Coordinates of C-alpha atoms and ligand atoms in Angstrom, one line a residue:
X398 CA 17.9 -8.2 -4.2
X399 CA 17.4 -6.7 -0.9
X400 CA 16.7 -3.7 0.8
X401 CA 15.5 -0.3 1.7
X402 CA 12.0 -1.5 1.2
X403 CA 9.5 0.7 3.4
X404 CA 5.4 -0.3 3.1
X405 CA 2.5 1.8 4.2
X406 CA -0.3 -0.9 5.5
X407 CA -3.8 -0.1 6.0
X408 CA -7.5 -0.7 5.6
X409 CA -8.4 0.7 2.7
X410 CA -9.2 4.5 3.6
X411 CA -7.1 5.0 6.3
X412 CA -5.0 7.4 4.4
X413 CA -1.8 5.9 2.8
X414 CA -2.2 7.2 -0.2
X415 CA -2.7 10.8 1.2
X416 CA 0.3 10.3 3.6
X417 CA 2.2 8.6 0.8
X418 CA 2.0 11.7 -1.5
X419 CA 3.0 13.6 1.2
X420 CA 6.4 11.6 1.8
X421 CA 7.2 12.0 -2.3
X422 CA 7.2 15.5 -1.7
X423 CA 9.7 15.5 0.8
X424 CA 11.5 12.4 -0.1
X425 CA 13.5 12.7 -3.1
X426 CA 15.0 9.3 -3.0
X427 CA 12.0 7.3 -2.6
X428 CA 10.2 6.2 -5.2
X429 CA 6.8 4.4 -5.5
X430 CA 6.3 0.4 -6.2
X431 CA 3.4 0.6 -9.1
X432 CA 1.4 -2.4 -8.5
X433 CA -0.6 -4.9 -10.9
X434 CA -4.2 -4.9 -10.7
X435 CA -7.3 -6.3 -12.2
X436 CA -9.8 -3.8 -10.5
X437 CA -10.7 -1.2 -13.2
X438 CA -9.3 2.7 -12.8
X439 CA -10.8 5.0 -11.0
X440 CA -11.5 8.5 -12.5
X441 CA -7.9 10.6 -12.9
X442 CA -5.5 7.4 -12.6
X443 CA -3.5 6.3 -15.1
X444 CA -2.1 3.0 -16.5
X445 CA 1.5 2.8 -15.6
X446 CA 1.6 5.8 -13.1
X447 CA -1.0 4.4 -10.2
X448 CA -1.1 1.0 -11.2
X449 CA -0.6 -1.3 -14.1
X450 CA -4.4 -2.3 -14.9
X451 CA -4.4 -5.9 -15.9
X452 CA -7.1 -8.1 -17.6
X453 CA -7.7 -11.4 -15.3
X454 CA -5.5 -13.2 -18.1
X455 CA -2.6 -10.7 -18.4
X456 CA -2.4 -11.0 -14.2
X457 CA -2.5 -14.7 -14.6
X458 CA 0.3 -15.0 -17.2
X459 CA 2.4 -12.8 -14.4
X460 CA 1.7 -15.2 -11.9
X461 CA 2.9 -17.9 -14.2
X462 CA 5.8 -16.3 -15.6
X463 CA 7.1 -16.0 -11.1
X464 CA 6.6 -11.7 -11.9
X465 CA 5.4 -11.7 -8.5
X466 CA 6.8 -10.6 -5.3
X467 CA 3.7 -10.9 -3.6
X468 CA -0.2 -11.1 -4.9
X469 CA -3.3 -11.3 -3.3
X470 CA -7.3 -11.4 -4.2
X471 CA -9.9 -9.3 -2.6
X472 CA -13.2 -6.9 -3.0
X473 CA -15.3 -10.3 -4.9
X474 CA -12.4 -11.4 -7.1
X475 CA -9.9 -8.5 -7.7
X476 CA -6.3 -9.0 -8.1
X477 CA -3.4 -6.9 -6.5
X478 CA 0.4 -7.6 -6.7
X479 CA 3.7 -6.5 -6.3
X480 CA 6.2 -6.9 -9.6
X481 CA 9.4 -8.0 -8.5
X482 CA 10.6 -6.2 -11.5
X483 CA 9.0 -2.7 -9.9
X484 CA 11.0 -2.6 -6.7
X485 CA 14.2 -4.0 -8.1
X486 CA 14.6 -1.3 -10.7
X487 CA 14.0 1.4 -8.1
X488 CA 16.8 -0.4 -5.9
X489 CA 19.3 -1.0 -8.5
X490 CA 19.4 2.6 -9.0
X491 CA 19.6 3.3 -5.0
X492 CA 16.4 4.4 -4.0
X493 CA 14.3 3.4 -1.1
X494 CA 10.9 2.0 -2.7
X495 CA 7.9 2.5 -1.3
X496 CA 5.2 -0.1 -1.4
X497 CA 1.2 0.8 -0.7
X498 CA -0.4 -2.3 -0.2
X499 CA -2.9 -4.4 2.2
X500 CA -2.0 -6.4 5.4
X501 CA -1.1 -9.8 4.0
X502 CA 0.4 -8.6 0.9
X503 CA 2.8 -6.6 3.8
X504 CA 3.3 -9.8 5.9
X505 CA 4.7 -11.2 3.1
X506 CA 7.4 -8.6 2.1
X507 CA 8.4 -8.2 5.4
X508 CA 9.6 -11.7 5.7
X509 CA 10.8 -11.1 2.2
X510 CA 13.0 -8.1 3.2
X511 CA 13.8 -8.7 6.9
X512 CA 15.5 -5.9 8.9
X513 CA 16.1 -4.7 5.3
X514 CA 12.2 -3.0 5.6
X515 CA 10.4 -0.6 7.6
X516 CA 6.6 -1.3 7.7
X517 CA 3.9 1.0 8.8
X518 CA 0.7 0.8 10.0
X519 CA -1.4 3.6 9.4
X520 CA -4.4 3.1 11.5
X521 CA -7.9 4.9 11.2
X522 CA -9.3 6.6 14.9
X523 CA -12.2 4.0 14.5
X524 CA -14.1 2.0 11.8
X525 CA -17.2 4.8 11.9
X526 CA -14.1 7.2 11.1
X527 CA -13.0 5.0 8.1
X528 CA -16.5 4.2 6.4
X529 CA -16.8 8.5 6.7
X530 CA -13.5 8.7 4.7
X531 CA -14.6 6.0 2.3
X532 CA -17.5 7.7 1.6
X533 CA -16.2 11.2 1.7
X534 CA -13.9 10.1 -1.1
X535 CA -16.7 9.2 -3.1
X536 CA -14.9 6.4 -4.8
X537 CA -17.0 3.4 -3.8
X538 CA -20.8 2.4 -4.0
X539 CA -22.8 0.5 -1.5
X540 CA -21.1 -2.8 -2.1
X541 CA -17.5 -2.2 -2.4
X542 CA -18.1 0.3 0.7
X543 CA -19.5 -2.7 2.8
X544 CA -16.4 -5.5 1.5
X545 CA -14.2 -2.7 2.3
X546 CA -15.3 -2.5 5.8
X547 CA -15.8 -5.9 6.0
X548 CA -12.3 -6.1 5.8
X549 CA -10.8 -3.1 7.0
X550 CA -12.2 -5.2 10.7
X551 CA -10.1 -8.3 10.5
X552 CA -7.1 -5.9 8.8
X553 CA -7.1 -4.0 11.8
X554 CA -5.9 -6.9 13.7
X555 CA -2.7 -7.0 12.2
X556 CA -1.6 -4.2 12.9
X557 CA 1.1 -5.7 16.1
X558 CA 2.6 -7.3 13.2
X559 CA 4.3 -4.8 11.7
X560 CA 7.6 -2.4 12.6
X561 CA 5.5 1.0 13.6
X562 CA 1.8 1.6 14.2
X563 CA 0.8 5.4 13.4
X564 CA -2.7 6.9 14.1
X565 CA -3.9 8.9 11.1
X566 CA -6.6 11.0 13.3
X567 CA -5.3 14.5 12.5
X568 CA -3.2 14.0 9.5
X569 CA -0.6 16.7 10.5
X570 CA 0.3 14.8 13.6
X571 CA 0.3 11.4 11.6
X572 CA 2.7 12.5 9.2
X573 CA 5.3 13.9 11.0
X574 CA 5.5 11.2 13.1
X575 CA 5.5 8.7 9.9
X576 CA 8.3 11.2 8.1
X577 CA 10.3 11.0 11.7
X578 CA 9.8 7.1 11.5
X579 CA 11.4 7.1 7.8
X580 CA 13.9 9.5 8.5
X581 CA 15.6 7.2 11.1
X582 CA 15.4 4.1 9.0
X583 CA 16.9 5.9 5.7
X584 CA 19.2 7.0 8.4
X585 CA 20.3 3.7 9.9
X586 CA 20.8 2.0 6.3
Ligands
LIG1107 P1 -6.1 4.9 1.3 O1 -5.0 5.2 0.3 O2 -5.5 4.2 2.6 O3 -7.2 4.1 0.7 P2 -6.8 7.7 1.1 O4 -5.4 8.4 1.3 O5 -7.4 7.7 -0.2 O6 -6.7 6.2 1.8 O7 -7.7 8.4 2.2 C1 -9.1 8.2 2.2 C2 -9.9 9.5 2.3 O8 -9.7 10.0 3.6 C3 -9.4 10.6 1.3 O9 -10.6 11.3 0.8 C4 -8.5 11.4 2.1 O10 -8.5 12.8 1.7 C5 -9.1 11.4 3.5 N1 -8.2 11.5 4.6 C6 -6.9 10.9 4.7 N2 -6.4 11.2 5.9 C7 -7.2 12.0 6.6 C8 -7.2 12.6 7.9 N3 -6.2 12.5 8.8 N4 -8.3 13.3 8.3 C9 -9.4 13.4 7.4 N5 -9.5 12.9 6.2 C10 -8.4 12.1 5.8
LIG1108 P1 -7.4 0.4 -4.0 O1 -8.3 -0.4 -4.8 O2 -8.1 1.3 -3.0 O3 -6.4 1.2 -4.8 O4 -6.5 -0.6 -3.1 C1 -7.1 -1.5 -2.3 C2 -6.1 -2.2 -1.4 O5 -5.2 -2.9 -2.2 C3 -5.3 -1.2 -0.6 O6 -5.3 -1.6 0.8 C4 -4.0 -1.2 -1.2 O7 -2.9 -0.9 -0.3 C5 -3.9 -2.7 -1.7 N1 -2.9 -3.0 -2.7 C6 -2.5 -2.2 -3.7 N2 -1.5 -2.8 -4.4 C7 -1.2 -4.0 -3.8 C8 -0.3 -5.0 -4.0 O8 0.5 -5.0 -4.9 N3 -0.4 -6.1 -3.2 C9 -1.2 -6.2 -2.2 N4 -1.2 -7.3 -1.4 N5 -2.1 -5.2 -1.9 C10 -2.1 -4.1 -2.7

């Protein structure tokens, strides 16, 4: 099925989740794409709602039953994916779906979807700015900090390959340019 896909990229900590809640708010008609994972929850997420936390065998019987629309590993061996089943219910029933997930992942639906899906970029003001955020949100220890900024540098140089590239240095500024950005592509579909 296609369409009326729109992805938030980004190192982790750049702020798509922040700027994501912010778009539900506003955006009745969008609805979010809950991912598979095999990292474990994070204090105040639930199974189902944030993610759907899978054991390394329940993630692997998805792959081999073709569940996914995308899937990629990371952080020493964790699992992330998009179901195709997630974003297809939400279009069935109309809505623009909205996908959180890392650079390659977003490569991939792009080509998937086509002119069919906006994809953002949501850049931090610097690496020194991201690892602050990272540690400010007090959600990783010294190793997953360092493989997430590992990362984040060769994520940042993807970020010509998508449709918009937004700033997230004051957030304020960063979202209304990112609601502007979605308001003309609901607009043009
Ligand atoms: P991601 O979902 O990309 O991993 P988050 O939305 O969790 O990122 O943001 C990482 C941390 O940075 C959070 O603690 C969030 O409150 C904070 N944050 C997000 N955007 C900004 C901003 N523009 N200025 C300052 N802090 C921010
Ligand atoms: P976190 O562990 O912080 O929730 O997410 C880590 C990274 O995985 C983030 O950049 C997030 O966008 C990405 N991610 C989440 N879900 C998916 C997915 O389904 N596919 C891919 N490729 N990446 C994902």
């Amino acid at each position: 099925m296609k369409g009326k896909v729109i992805i938030l990229v980004a190192p982790s900590g750049a702020g798509k989740t922040t700027l994501a809640k912010r778009l539900f708010k506003d955006f009745d008609d969008l609805k979010f794409s809950v991912s598979a994972t095999t990292r474990p929850p994070r204090e105040g997420e639930e199974n189902g709602i944030h993610y759907h936390f899978l054991s390394d065998e329940e993630f692997q019987a998805r792959i081999d039953e073709n569940d996914f629309l995308e899937w990629e590993e990371f952080y020493g061996g964790k699992r992330y994916g998009t179901l195709q089943s997630e974003v297809d219910k939400s279009l069935k029933l109309g809505y623009f779906v909205l996908l959180d997930i890392e650079v390659k992942g977003a490569v991939n639906i792009n080509e998937i979807y086509g002119d069919e899906c906006l994809s953002i970029f949501v850049q931090p003001p610097s690496l020194e700015v991201l690892k602050q955020r990272l540690i400010a949100r007090g959600t990783e220890n010294e190793e997953t900090l360092a493989l997430r900024l590992e990362r984040a540098k060769e994520e940042l140089t993807y970020a010509d390959r998508f449709d918009r590239v937004i700033i997230n240095d004051d957030l304020e500024t960063a979202y209304s340019q990112i609601k502007q950005a979605v308001l003309e592509f609901m607009n043009s579909n």
